[in-house]
PDB file of C-alpha atoms in Angstrom:
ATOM      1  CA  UNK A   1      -0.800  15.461 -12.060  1.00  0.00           C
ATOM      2  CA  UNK A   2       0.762  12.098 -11.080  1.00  0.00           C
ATOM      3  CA  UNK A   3      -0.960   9.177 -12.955  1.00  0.00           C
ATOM      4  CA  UNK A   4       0.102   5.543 -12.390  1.00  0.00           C
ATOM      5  CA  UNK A   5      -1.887   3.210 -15.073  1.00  0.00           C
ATOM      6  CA  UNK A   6      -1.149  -0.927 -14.297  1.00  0.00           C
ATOM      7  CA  UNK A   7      -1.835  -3.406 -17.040  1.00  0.00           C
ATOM      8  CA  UNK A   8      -1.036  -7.036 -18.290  1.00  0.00           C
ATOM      9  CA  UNK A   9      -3.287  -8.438 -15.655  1.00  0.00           C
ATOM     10  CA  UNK A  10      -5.677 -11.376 -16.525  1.00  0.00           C
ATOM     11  CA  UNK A  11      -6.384 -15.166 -15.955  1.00  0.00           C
ATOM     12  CA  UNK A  12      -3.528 -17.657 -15.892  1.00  0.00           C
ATOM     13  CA  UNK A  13      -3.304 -20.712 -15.110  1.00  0.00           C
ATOM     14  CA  UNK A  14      -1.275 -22.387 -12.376  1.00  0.00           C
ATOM     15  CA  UNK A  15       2.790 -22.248 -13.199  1.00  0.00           C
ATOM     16  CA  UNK A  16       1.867 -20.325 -15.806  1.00  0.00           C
ATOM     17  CA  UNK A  17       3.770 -16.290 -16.440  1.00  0.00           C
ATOM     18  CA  UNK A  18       2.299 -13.155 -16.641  1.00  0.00           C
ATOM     19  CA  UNK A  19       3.813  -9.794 -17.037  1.00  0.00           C
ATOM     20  CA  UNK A  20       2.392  -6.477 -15.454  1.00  0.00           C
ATOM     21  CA  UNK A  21       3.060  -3.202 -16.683  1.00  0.00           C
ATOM     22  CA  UNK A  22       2.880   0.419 -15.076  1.00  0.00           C
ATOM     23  CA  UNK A  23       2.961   3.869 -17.114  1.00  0.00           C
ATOM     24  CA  UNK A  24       3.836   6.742 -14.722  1.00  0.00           C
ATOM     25  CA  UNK A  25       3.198  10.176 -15.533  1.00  0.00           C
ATOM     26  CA  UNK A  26       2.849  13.435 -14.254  1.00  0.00           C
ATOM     27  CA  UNK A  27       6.530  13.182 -13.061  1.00  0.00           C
ATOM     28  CA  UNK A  28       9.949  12.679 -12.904  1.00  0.00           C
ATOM     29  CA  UNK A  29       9.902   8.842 -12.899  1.00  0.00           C
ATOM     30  CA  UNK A  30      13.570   8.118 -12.770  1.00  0.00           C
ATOM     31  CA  UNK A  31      13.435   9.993  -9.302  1.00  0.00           C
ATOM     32  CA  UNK A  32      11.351   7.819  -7.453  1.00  0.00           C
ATOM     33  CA  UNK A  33      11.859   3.952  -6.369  1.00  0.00           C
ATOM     34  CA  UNK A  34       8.448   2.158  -7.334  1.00  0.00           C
ATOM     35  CA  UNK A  35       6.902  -0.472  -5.622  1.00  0.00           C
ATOM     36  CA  UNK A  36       4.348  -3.400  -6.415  1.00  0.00           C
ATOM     37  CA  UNK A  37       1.873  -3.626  -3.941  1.00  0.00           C
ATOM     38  CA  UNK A  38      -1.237  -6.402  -3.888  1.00  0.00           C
ATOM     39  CA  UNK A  39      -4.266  -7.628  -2.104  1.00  0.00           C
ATOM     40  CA  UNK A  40      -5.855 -10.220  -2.952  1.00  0.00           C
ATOM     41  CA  UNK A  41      -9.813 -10.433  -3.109  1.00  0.00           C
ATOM     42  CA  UNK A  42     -11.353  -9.362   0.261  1.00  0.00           C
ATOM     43  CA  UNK A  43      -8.304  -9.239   2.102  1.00  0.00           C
ATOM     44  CA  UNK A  44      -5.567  -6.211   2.833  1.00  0.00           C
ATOM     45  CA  UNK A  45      -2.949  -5.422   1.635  1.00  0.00           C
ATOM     46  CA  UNK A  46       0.852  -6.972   0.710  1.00  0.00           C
ATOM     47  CA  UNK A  47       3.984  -5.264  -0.618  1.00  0.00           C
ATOM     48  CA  UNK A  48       5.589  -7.621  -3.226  1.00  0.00           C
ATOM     49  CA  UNK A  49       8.715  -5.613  -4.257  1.00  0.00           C
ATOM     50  CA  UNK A  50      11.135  -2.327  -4.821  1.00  0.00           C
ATOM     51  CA  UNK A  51      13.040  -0.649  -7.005  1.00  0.00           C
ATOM     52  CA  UNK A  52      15.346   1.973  -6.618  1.00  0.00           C
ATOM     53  CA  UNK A  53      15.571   4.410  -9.030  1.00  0.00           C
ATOM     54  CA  UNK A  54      18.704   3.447 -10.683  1.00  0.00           C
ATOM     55  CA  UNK A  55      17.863  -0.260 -10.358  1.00  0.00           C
ATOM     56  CA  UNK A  56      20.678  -0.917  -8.185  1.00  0.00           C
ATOM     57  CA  UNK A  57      18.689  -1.942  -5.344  1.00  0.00           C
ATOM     58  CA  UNK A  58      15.798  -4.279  -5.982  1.00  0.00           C
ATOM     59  CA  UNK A  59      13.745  -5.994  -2.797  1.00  0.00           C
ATOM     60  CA  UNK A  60      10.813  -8.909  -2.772  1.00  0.00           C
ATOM     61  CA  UNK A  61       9.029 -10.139  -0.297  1.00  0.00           C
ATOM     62  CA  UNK A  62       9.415 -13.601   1.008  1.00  0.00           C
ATOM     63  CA  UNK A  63       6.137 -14.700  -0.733  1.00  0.00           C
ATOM     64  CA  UNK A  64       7.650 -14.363  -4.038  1.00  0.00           C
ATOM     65  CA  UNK A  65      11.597 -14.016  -4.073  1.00  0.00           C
ATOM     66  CA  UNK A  66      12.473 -16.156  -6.915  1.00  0.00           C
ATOM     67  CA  UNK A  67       9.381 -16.376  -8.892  1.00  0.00           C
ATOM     68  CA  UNK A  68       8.601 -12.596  -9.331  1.00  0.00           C
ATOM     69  CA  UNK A  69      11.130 -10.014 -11.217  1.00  0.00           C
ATOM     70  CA  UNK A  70      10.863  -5.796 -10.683  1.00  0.00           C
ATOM     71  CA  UNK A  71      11.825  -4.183 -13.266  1.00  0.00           C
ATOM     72  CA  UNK A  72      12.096  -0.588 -14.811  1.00  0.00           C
ATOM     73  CA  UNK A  73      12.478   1.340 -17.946  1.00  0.00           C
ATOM     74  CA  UNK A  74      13.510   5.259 -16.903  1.00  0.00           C
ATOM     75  CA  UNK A  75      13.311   6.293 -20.536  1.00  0.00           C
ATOM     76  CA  UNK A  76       9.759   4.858 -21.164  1.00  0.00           C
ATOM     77  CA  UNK A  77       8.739   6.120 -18.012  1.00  0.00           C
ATOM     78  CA  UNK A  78       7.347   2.133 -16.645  1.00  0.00           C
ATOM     79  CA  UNK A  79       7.202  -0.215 -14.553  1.00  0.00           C
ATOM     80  CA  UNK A  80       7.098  -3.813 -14.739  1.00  0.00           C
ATOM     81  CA  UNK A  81       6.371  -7.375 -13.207  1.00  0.00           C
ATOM     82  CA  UNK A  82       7.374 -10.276 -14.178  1.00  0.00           C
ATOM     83  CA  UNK A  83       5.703 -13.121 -12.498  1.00  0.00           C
ATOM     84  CA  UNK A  84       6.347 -17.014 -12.982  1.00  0.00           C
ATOM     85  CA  UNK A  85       5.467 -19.993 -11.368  1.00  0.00           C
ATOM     86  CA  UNK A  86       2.470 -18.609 -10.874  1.00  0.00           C
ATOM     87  CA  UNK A  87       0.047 -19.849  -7.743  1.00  0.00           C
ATOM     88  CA  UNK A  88      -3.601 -19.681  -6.562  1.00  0.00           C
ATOM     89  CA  UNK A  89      -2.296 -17.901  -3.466  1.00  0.00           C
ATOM     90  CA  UNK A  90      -0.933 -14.829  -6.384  1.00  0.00           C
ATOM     91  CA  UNK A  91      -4.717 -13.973  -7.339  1.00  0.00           C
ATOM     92  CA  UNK A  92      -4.878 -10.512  -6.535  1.00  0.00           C
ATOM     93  CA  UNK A  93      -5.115  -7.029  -7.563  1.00  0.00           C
ATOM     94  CA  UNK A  94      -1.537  -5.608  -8.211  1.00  0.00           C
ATOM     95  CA  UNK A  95      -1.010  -2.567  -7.749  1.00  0.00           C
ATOM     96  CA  UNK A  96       1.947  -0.463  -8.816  1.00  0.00           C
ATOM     97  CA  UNK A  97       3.229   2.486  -6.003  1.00  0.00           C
ATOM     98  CA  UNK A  98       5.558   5.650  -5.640  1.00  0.00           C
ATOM     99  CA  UNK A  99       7.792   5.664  -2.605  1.00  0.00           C
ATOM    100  CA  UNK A 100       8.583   8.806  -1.322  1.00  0.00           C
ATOM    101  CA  UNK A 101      10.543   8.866   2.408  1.00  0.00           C
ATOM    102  CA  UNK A 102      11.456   5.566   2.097  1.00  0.00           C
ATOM    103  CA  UNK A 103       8.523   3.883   3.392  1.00  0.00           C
ATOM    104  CA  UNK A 104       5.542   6.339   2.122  1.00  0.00           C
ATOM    105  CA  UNK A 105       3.154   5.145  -0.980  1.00  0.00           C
ATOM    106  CA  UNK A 106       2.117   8.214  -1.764  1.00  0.00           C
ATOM    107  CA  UNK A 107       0.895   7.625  -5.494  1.00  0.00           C
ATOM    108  CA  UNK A 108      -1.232   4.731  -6.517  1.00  0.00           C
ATOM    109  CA  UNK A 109      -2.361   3.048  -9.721  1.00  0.00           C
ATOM    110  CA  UNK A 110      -6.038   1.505 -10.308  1.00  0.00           C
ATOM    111  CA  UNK A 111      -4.329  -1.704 -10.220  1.00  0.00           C
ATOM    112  CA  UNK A 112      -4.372  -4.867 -12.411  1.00  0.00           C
ATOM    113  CA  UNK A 113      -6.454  -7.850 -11.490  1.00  0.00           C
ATOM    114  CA  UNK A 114      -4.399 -11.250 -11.852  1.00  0.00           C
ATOM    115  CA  UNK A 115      -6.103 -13.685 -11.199  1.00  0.00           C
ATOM    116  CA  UNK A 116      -4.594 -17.947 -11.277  1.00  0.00           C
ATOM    117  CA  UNK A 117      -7.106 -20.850 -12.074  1.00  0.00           C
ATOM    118  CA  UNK A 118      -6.963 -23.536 -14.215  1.00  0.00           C
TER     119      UNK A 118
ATOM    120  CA  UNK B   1       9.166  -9.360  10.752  1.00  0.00           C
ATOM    121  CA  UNK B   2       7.424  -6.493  12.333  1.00  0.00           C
ATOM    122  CA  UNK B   3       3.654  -7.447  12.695  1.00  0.00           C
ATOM    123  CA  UNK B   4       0.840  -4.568  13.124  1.00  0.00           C
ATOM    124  CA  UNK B   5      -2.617  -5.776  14.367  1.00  0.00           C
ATOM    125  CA  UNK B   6      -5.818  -3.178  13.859  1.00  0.00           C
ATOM    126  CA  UNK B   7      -8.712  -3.321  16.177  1.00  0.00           C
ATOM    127  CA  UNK B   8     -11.431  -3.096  15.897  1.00  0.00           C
ATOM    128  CA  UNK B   9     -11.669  -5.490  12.839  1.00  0.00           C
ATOM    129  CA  UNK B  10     -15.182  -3.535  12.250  1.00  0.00           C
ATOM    130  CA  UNK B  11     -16.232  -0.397  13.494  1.00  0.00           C
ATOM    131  CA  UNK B  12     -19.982   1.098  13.734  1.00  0.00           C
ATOM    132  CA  UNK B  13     -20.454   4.503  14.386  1.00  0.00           C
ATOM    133  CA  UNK B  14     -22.790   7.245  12.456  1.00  0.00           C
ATOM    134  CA  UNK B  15     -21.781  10.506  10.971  1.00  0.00           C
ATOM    135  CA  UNK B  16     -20.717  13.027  13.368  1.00  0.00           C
ATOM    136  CA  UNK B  17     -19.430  10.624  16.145  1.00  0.00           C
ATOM    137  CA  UNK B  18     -15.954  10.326  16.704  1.00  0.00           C
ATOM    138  CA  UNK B  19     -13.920   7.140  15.092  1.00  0.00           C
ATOM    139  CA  UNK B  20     -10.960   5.679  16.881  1.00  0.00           C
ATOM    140  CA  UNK B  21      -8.654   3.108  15.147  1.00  0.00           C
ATOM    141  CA  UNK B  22      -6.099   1.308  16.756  1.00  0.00           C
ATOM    142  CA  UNK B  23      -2.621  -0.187  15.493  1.00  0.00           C
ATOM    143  CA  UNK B  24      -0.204  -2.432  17.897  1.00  0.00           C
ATOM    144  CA  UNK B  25       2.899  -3.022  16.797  1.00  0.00           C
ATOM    145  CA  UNK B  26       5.015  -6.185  17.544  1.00  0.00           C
ATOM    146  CA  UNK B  27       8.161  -4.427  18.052  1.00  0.00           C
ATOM    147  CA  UNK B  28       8.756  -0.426  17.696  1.00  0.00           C
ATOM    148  CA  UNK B  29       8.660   0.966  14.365  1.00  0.00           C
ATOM    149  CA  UNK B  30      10.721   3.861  15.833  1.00  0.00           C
ATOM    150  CA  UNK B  31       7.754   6.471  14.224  1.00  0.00           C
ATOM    151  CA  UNK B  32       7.695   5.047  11.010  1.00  0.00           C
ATOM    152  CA  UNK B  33       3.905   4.459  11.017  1.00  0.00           C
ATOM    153  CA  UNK B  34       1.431   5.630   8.390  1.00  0.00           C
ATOM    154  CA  UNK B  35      -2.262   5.275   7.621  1.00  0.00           C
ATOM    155  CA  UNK B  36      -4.082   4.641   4.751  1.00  0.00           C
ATOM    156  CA  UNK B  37      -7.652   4.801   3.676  1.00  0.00           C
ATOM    157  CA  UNK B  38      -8.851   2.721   0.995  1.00  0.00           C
ATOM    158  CA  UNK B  39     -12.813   2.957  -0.692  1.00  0.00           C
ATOM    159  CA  UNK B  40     -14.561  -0.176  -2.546  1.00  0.00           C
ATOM    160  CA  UNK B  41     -13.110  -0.446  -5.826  1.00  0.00           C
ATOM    161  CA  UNK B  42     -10.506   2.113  -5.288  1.00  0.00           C
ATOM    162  CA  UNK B  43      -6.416   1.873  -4.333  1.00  0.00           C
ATOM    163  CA  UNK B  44      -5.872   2.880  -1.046  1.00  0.00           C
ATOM    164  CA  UNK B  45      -4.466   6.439  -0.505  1.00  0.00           C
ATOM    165  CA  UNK B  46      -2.290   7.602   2.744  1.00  0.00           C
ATOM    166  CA  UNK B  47      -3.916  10.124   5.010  1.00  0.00           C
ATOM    167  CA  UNK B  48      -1.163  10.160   7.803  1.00  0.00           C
ATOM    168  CA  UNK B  49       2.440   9.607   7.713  1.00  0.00           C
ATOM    169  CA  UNK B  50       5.288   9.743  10.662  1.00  0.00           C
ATOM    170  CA  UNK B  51       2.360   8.711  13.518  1.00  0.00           C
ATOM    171  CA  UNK B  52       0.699  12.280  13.620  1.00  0.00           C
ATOM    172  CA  UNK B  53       1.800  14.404   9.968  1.00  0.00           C
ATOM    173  CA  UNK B  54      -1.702  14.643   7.388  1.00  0.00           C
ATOM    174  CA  UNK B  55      -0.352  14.108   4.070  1.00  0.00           C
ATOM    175  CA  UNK B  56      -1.670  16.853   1.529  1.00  0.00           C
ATOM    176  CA  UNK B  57      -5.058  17.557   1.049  1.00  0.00           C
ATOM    177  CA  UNK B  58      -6.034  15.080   4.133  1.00  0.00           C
ATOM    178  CA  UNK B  59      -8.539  17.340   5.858  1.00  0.00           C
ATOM    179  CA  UNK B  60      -7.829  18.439   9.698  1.00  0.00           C
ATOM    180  CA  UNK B  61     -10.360  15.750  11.154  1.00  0.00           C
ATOM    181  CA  UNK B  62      -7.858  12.881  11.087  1.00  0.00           C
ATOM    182  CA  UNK B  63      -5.422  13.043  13.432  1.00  0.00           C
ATOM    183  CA  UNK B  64      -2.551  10.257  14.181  1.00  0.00           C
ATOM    184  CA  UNK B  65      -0.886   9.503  17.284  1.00  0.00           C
ATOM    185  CA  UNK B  66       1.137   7.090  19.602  1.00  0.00           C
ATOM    186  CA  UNK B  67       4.227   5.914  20.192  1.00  0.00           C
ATOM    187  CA  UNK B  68       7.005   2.651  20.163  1.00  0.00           C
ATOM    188  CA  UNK B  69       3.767  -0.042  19.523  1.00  0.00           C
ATOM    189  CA  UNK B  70       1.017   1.529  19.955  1.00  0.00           C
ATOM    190  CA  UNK B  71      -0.831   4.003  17.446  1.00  0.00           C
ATOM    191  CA  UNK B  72      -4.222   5.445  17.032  1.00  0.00           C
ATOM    192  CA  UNK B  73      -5.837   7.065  13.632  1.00  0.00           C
ATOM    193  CA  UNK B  74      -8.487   9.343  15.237  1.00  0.00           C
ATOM    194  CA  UNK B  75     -11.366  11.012  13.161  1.00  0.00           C
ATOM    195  CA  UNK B  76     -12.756  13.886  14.904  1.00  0.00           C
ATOM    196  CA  UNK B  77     -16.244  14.011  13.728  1.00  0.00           C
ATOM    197  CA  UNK B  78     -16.983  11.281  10.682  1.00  0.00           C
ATOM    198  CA  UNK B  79     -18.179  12.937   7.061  1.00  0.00           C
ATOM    199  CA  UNK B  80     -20.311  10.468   5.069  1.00  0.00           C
ATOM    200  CA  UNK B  81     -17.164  10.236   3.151  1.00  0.00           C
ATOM    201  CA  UNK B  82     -14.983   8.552   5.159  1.00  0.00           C
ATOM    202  CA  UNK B  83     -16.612   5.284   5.699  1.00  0.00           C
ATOM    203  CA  UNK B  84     -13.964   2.870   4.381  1.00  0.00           C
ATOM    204  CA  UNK B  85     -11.165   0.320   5.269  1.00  0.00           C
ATOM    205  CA  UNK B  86      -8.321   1.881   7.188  1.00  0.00           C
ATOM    206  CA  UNK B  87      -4.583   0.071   7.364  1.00  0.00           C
ATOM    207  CA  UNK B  88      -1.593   1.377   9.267  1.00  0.00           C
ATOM    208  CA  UNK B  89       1.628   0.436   7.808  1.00  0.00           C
ATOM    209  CA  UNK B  90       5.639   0.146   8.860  1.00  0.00           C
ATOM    210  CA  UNK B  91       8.913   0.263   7.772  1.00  0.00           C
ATOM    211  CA  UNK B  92      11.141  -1.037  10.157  1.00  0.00           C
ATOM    212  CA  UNK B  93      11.285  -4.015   8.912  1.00  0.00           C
ATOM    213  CA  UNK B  94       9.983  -4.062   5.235  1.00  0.00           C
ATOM    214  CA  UNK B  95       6.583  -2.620   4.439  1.00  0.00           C
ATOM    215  CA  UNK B  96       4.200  -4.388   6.445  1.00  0.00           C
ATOM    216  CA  UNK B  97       0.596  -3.349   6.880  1.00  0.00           C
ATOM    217  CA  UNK B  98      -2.068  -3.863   9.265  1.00  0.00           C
ATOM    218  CA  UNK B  99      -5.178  -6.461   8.348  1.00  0.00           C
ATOM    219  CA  UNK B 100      -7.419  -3.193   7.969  1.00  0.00           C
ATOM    220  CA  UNK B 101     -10.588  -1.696  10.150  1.00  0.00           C
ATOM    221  CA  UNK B 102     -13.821  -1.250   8.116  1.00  0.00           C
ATOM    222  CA  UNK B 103     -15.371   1.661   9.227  1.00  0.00           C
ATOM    223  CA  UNK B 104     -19.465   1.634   8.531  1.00  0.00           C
ATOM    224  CA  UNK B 105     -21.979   3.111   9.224  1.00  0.00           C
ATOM    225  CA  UNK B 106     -24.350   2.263  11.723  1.00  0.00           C
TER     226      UNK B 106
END
């Protein structure tokens, strides 16, 4: 069974860093591209970034090119955000996502709460 | 950037009516359009991919449809169950998704 578990979410203050981590289990990690996916409290939803599988091809969304890194470890089986410069606007539940068809999320995580105050 | 606008924002219907959800696109997605459902407290998970295909285990009630800009997630006859926020989503350009219906009950 596919399990996706995010963590490394908590309070930060503005400007500060904060780095996310997903486990993935269940299967073949190094064969998917991953995704980071958030919404922030009462609102929808907002891909953040990709991965390919080999790490060769790595995406962001406008919102946070240059402040956020994607990142992967195939042998550890993770997933990871780094996030700096962090802003009120970033308070949100990440979540991290499988990508199967090249647009498809087809696997979720619980997701990690970040949330920016000072 | 490709934007995708749901309506209605809210929808009220009771178990056992039919639920139809819209999504407009602002340019074709060329049939890259999927759904998702997503309960309180839970990540969302897709129920339709390619405008019409049920992804596994998505029971035979929801239905997808449309074509160029204009889609429609259809729920034949709604199961206490699936009272939730819906959001279609694109890839044409990026991943964008819709703001979301909230379907309650009335």
């Amino acid at each position: 069974e596919v399990h996706l578990v995010e963590s490394g979410g908590g309070l930060v203050k503005p400007g500060g860093s904060l780095r996310l981590s997903c486990a993935a289990s269940g299967f073949t990690f190094s064969s998917y591209d991953m995704n980071w996916v958030r919404q922030a409290p009462g609102k929808g939803l907002e891909w953040v970034s990709s991965i390919s599988r080999k790490s060769n091809y790595i995406y962001y969304a406008d919102s946070v090119r240059g402040r956020f890194t994607i990142s992967r470890d195939n042998a550890k089986n993770s997933l990871y955000l780094q996030i700096n410069s962090v802003r009120a606007e970033d308070t949100a539940v990440y979540y991290c996502a499988r990508l199967v068809d090249d647009y498809l999320f087809d696997y979720w995580g619980q997701g990690t709460l970040v949330t920016v105050s000072s | 950037e490709i934007v995708l606008t749901q309506s209605p924002a809210t929808l009220s219907l009771s178990p056992g009516e039919r639920a139809t959800l819209s999504c407009r696109a602002s340019q074709s997605v060329s049939g890259y359009l999927a759904w998702y459902q997503q309960k309180p407290g839970q990540a969302p998970r897709l129920l339709i991919y390619d405008v019409s295909n049920r992804a596994t285990g998505i029971p035979a009630r929801f239905s997808g449809s449309g074509s160029g800009t204009d889609f429609t997630l259809t729920i034949s006859s709604l199961e206490p169950e699936d009272f939730a926020v819906y959001y279609c989503q694109q890839r044409s350009n990026w991943y964008t998704f819709g703001q979301g219906t909230k379907l309650e009950i009335k």
